[in-house]
CSV table of N, CA, C and O in Angstrom, one decimal:
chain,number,residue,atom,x,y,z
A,232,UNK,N,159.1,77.3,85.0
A,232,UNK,CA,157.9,77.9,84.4
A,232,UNK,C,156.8,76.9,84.3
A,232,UNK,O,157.0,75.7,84.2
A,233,UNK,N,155.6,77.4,84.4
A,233,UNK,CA,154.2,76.5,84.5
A,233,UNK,C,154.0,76.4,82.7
A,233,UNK,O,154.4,77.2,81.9
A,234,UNK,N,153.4,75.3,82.5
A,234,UNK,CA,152.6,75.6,81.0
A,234,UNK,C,152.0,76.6,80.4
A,234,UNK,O,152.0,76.6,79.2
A,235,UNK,N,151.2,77.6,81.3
A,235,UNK,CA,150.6,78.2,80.5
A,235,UNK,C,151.8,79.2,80.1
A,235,UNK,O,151.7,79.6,79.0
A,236,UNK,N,152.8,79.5,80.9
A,236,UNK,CA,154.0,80.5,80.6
A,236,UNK,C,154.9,80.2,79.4
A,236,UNK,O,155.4,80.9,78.6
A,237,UNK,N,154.8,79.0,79.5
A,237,UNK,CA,155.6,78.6,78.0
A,237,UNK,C,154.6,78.7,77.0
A,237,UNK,O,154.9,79.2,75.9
A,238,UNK,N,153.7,78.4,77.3
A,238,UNK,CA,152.5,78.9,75.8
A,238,UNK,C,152.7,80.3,75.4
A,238,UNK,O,152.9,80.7,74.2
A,239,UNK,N,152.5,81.1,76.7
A,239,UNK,CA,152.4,82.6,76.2
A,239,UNK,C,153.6,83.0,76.1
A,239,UNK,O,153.7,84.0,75.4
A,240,UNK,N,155.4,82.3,76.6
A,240,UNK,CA,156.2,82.9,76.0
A,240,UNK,C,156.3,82.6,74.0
A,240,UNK,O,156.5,83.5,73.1
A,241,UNK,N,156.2,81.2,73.7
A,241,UNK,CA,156.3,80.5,73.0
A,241,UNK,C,155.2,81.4,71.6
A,241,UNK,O,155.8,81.6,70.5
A,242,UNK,N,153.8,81.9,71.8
A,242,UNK,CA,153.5,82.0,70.8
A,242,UNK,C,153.7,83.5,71.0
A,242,UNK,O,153.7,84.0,69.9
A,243,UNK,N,153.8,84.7,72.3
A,243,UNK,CA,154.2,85.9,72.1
A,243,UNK,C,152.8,86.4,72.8
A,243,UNK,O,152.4,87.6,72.6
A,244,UNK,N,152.3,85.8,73.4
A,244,UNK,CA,151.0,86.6,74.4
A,244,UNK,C,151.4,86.5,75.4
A,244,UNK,O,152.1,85.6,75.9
A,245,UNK,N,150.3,88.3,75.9
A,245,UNK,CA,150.9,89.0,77.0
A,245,UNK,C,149.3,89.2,77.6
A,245,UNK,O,148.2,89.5,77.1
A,246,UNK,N,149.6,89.1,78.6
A,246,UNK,CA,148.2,89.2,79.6
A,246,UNK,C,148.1,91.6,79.8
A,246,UNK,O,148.6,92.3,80.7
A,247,UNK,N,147.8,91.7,79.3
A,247,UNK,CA,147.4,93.3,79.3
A,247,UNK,C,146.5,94.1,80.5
A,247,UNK,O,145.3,94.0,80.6
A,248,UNK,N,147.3,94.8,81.4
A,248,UNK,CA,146.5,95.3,82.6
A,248,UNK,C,145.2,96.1,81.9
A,248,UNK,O,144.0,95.9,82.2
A,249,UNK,N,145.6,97.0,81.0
A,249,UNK,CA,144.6,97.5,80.0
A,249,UNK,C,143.7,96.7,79.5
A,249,UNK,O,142.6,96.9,80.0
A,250,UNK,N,143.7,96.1,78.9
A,250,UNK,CA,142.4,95.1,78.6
A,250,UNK,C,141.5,94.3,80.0
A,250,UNK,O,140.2,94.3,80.0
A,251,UNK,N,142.3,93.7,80.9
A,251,UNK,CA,141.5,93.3,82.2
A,251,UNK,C,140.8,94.1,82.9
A,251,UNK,O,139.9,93.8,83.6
A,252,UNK,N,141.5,95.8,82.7
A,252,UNK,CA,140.6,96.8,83.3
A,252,UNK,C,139.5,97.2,82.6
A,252,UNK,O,138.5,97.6,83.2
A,253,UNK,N,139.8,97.3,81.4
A,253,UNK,CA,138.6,97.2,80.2
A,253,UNK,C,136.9,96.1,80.4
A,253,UNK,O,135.7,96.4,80.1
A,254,UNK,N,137.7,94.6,81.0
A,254,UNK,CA,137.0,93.6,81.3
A,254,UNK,C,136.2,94.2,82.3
A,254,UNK,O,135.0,94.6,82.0
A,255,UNK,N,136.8,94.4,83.8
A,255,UNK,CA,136.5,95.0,85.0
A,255,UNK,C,135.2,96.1,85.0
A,255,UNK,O,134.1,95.9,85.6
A,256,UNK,N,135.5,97.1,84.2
A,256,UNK,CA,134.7,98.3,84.3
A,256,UNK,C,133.7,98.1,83.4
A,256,UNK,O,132.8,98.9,83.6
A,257,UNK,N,133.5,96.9,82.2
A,257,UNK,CA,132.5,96.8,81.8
A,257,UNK,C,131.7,96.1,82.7
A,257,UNK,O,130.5,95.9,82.4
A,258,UNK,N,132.2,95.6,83.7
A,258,UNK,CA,131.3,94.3,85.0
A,258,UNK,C,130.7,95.3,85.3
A,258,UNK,O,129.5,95.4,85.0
A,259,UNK,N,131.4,96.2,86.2
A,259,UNK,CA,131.0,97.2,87.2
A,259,UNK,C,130.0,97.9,86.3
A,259,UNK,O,128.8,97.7,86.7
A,260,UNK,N,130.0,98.6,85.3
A,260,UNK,CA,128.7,99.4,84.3
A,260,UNK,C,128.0,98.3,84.4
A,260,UNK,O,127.4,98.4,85.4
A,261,UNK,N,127.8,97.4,83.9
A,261,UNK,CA,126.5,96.4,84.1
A,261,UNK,C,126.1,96.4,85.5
A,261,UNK,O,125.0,97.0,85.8
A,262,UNK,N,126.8,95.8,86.3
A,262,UNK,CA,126.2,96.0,87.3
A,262,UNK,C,125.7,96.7,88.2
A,262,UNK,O,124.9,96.4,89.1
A,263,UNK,N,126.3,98.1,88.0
A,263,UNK,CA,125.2,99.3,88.4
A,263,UNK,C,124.4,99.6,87.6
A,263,UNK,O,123.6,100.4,88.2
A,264,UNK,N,123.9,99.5,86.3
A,264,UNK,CA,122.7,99.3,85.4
A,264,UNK,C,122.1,98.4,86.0
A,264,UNK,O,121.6,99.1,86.9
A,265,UNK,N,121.8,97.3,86.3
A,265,UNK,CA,121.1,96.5,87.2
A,265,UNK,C,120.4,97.0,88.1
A,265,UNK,O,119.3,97.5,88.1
A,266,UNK,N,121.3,96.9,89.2
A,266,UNK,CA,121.0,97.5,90.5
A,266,UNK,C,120.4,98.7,90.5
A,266,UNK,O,119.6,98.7,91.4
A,267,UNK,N,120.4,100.0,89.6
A,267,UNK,CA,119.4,101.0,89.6
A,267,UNK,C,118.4,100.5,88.8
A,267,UNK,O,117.3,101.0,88.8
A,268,UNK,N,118.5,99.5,87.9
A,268,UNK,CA,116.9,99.0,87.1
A,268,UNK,C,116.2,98.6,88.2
A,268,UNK,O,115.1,99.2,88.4
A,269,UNK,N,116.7,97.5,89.1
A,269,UNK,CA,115.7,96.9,90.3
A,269,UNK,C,115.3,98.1,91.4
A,269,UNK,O,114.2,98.1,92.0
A,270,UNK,N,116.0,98.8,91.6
A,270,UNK,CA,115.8,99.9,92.5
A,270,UNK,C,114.5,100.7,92.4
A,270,UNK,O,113.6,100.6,93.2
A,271,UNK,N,114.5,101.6,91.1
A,271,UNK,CA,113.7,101.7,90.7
A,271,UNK,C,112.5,101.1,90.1
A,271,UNK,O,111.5,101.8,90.3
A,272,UNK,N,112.5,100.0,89.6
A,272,UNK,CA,111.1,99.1,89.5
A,272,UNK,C,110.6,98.9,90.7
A,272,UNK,O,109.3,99.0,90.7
A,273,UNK,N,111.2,98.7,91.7
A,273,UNK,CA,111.1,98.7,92.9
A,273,UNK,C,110.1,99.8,93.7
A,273,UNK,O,109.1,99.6,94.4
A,274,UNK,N,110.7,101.1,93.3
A,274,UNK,CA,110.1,102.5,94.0
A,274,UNK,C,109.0,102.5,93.2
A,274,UNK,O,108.0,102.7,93.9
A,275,UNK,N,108.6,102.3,91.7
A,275,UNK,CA,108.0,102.6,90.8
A,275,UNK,C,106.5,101.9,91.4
A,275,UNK,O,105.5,102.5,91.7
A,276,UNK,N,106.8,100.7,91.4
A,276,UNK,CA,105.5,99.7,92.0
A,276,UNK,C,105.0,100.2,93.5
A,276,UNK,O,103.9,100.3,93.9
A,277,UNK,N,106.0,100.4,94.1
A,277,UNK,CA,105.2,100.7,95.1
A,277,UNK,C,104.7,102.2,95.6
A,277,UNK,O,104.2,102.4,96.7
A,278,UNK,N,104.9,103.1,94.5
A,278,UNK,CA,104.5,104.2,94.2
A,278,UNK,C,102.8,104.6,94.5
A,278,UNK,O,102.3,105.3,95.4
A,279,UNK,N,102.2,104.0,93.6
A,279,UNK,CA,101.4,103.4,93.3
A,279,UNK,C,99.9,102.4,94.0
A,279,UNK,O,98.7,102.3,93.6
A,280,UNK,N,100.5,101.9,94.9
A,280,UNK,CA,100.0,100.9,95.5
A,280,UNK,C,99.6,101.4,96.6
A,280,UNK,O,100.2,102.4,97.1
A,281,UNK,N,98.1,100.7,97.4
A,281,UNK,CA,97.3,101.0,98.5
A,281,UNK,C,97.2,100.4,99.5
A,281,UNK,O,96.5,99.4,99.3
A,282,UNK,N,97.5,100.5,100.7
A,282,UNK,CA,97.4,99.1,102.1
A,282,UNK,C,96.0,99.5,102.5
A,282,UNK,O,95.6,100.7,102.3
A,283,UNK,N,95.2,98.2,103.1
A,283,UNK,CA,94.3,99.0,103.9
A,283,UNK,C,94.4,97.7,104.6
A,283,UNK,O,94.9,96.6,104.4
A,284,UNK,N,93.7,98.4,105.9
A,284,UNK,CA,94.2,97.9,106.9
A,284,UNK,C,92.7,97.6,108.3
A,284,UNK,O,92.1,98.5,108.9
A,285,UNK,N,92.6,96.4,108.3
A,285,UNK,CA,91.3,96.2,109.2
A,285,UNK,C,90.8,96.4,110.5
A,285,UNK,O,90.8,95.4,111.3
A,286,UNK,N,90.3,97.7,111.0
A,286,UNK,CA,90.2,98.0,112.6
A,286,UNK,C,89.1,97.6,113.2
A,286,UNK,O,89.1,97.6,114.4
A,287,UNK,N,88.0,97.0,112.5
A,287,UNK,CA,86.9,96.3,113.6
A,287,UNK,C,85.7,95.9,112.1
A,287,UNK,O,85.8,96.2,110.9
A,288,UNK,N,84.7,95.1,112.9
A,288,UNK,CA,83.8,94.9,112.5
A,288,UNK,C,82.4,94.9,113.3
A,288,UNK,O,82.7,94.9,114.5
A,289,UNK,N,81.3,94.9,113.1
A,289,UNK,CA,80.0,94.9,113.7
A,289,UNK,C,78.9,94.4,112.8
A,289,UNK,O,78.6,94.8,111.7
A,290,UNK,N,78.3,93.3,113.7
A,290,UNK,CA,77.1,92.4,113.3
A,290,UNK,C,76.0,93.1,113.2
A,290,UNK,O,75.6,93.5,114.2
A,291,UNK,N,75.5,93.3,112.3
A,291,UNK,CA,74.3,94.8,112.4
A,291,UNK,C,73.2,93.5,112.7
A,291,UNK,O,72.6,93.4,113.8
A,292,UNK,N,72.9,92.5,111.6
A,292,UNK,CA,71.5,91.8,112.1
A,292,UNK,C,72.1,90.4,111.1
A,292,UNK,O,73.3,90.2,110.8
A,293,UNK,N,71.0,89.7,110.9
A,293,UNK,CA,71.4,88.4,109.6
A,293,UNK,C,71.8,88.9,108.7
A,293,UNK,O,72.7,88.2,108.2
A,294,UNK,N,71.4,90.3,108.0
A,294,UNK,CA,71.4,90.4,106.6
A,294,UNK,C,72.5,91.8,106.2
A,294,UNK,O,72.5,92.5,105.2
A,295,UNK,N,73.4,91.8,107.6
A,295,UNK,CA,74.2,93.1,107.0
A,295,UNK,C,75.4,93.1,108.5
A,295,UNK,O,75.2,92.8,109.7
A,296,UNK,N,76.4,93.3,107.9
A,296,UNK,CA,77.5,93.4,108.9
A,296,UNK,C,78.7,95.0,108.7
A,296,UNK,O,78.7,95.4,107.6
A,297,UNK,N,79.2,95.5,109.4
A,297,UNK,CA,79.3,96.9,109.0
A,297,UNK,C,81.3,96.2,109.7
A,297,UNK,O,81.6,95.4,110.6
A,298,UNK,N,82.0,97.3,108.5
A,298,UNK,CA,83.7,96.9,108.3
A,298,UNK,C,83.7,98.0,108.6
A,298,UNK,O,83.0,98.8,108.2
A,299,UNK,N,85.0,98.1,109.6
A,299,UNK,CA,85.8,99.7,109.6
A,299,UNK,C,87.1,99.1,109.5
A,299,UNK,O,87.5,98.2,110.2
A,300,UNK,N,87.9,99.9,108.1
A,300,UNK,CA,88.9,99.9,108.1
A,300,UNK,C,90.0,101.4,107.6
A,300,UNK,O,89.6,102.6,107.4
A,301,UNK,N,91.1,101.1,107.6
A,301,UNK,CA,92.0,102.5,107.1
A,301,UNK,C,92.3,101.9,105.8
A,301,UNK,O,92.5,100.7,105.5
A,302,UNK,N,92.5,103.4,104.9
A,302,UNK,CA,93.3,103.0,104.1
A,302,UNK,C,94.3,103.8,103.8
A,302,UNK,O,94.3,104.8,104.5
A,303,UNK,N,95.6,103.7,102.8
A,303,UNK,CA,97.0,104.7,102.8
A,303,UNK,C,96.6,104.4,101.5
A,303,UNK,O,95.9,103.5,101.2
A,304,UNK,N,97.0,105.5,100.5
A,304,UNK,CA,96.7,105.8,99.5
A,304,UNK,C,97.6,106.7,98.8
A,304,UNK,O,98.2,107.6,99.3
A,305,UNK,N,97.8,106.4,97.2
A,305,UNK,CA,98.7,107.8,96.9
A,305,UNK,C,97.8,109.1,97.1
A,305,UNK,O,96.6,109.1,96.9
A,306,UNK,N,98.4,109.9,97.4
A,306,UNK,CA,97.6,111.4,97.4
A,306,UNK,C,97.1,111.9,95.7
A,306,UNK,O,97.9,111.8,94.7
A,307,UNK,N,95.7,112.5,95.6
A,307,UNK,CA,95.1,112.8,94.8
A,307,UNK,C,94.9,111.9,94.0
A,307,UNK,O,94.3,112.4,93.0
A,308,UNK,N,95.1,110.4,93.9
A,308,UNK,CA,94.2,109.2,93.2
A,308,UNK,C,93.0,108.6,94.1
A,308,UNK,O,93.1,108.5,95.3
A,309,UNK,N,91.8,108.0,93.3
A,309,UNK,CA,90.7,107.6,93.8
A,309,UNK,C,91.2,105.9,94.0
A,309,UNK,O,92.0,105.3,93.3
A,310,UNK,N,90.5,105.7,94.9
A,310,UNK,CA,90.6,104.4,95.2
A,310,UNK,C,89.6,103.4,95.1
A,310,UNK,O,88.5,103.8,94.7
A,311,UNK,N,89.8,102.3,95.3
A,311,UNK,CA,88.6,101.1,94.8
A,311,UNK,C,88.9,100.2,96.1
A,311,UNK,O,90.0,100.2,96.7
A,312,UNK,N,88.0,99.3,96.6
A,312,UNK,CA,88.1,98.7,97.7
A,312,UNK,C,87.0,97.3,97.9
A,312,UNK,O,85.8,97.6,98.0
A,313,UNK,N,87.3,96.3,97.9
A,313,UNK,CA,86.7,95.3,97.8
A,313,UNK,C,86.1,94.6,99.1
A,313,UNK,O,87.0,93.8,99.6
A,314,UNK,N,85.3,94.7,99.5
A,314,UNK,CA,84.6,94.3,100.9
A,314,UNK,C,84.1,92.6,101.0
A,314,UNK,O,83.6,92.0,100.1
A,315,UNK,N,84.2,92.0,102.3
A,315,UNK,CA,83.6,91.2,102.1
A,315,UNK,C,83.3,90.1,103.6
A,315,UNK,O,84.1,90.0,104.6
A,316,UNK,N,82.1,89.5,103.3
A,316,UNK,CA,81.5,89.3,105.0
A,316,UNK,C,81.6,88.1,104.6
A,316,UNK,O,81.6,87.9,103.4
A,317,UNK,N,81.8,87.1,105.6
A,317,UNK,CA,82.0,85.4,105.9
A,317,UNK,C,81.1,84.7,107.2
A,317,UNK,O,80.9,85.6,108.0
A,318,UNK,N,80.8,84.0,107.5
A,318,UNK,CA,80.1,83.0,108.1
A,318,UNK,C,81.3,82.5,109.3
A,318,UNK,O,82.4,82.8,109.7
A,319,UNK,N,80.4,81.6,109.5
A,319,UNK,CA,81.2,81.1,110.9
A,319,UNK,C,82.1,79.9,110.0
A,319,UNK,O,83.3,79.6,110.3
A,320,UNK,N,81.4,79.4,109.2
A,320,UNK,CA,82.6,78.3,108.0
A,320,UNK,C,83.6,79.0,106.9
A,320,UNK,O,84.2,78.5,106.0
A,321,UNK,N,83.5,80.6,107.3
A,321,UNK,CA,84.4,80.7,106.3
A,321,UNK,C,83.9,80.9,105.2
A,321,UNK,O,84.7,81.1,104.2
A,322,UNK,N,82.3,80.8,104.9
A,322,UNK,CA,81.7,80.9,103.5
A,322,UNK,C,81.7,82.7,103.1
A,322,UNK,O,81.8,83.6,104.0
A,323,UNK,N,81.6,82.8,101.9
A,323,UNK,CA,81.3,84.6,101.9
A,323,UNK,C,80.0,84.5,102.0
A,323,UNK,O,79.4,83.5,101.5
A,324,UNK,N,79.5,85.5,102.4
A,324,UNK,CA,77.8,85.6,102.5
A,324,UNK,C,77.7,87.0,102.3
A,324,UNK,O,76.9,87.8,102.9
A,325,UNK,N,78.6,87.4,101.5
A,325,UNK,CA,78.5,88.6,101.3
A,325,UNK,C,79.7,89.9,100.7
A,325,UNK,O,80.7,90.2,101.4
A,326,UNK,N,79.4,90.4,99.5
A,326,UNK,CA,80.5,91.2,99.1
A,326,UNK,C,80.0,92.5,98.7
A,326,UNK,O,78.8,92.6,98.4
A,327,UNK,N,81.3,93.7,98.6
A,327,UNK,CA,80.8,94.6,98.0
A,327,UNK,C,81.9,95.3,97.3
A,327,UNK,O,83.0,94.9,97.3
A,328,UNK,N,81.6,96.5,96.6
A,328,UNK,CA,82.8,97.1,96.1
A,328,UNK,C,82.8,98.6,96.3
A,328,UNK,O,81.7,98.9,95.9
A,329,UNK,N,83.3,99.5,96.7
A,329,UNK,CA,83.4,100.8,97.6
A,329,UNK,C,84.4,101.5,96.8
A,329,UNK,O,85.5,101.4,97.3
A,330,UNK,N,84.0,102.3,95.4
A,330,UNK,CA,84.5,103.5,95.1
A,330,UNK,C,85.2,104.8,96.3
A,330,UNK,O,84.2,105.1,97.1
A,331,UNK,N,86.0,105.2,96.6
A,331,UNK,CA,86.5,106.7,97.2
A,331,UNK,C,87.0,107.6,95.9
A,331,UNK,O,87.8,107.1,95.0
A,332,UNK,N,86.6,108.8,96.0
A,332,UNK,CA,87.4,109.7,95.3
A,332,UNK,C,88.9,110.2,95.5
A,332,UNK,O,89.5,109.7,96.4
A,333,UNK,N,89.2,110.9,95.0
A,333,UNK,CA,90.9,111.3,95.2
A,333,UNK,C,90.7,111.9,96.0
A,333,UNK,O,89.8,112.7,96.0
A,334,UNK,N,91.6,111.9,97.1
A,334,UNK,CA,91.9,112.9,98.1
A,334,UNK,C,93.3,113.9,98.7
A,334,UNK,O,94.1,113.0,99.0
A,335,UNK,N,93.5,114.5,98.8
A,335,UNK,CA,95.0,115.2,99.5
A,335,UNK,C,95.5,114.6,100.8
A,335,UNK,O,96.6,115.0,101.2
A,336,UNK,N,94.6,113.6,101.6
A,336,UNK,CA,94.8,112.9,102.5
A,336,UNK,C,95.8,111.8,102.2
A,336,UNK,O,95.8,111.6,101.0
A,337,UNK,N,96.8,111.1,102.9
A,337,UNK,CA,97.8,110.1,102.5
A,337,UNK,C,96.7,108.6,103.1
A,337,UNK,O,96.4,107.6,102.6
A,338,UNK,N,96.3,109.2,104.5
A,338,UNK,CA,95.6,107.9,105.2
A,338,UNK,C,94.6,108.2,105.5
A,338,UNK,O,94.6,109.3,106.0
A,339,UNK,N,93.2,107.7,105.4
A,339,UNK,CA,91.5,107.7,105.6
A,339,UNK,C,91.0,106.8,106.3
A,339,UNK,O,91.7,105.8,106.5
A,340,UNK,N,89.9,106.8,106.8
A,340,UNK,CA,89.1,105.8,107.5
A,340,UNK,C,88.0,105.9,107.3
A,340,UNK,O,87.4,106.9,107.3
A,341,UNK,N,87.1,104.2,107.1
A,341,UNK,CA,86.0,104.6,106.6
A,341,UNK,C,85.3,103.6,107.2
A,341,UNK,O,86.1,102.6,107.6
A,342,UNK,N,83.7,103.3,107.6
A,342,UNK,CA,82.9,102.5,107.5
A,342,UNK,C,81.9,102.3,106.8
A,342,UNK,O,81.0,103.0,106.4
A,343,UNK,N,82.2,101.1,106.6
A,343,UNK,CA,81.0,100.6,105.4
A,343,UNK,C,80.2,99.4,105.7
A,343,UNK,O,80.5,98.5,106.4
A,344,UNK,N,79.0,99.6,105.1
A,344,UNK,CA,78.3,98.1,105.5
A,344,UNK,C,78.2,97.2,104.3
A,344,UNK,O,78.2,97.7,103.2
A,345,UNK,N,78.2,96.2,104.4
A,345,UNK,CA,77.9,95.3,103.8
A,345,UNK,C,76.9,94.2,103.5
A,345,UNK,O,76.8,93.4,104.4
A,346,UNK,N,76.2,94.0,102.5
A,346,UNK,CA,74.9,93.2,102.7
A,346,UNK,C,75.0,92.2,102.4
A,346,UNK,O,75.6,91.9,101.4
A,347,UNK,N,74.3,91.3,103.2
A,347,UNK,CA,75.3,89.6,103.1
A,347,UNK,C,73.5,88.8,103.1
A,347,UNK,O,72.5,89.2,103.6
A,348,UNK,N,73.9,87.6,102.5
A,348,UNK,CA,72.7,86.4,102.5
A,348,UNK,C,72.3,86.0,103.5
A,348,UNK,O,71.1,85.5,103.6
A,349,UNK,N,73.2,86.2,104.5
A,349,UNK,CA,72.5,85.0,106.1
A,349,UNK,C,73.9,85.7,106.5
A,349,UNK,O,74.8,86.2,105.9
A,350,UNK,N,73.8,85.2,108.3
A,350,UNK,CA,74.1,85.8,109.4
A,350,UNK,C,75.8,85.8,109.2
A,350,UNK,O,76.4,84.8,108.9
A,351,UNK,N,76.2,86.7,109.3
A,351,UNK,CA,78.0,87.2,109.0
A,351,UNK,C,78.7,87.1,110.5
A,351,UNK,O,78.2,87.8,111.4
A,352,UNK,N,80.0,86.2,110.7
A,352,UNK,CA,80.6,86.6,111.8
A,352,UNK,C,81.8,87.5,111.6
A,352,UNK,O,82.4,88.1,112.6
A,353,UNK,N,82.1,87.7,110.3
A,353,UNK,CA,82.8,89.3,110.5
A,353,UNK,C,82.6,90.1,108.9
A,353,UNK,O,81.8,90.1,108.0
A,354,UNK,N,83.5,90.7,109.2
A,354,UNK,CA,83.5,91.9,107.9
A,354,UNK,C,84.7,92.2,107.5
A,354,UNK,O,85.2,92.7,108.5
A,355,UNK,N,85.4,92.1,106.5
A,355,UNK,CA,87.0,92.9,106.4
A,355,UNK,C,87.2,93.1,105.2
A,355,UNK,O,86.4,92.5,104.4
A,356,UNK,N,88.0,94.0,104.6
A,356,UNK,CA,88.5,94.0,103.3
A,356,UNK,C,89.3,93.7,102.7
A,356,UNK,O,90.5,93.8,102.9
A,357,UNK,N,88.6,93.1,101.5
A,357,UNK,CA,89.6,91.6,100.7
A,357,UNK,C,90.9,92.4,99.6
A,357,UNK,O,91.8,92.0,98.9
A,358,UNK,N,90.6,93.3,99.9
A,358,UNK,CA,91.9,94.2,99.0
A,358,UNK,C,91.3,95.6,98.2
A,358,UNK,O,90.1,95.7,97.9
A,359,UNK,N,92.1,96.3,97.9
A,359,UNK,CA,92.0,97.9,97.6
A,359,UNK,C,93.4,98.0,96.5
A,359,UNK,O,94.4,97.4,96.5
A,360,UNK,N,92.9,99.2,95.6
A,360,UNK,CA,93.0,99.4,94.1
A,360,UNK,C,93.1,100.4,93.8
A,360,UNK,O,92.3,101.1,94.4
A,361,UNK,N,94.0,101.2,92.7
A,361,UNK,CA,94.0,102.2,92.1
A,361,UNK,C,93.3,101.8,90.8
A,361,UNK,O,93.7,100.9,89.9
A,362,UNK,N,92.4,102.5,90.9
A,362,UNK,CA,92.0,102.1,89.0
A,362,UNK,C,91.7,102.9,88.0
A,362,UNK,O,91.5,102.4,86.9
């Protein structure tokens, strides 16, 4: 016999399938509590949430550059969209912010201009919002 067998014959403990399964099945309930909490927070956030996505730009003159992009949206919320034109260093020279109302559409496309300080080498959008 190993030591631990003479302990448990010695003081009268018995290792119980019933209790280990007791152990077991409370693992398993937790951890599918888990696993549908992350699942869900998961679907929840991205429920919610807007891509948009950048298809071109156009240099109108020094003082305005025009963005076409798409966006995906939940259906029947209004969207917010933050625009914005850059220089050849990467400086911004120019921002905007672009309300849409709610629509029954899932995906849209839109152009917008943007009015910038001095001459823009592109135009894109810096991110989009449910608000």
């Amino acid at each position: 016999m190993t030591t631990q067998a003479q302990l448990d014959d010695r003081y009268g403990r018995t290792r119980s399938p019933r209790r280990r399964l007791l152990g077991w099945t409370i693992v398993a309930v937790l951890a599918l509590g888990a696993i549908g909490y992350l699942g869900w927070t998961t679907v929840a956030g991205s429920a919610g949430s807007v891509t948009a996505t950048d298809t071109g730009f156009t240099v109108n003159d020094d003082r305005s550059v025009s963005a076409t992009f798409q966006i995906t949206a939940p259906v029947g919320r209004a969207v917010a969209c933050a625009l914005e034109a850059r220089d050849e260093e990467h400086g911004t020279v120019g921002w905007r912010v672009v309300q849409y109302p709610a629509s029954d559409e899932h995906s849209r496309a839109f152009t917008e201009t943007i009015p910038t300080l001095s001459l823009a080498t592109t135009g894109f959008v810096n991110a989009c919002w449910v608000p």
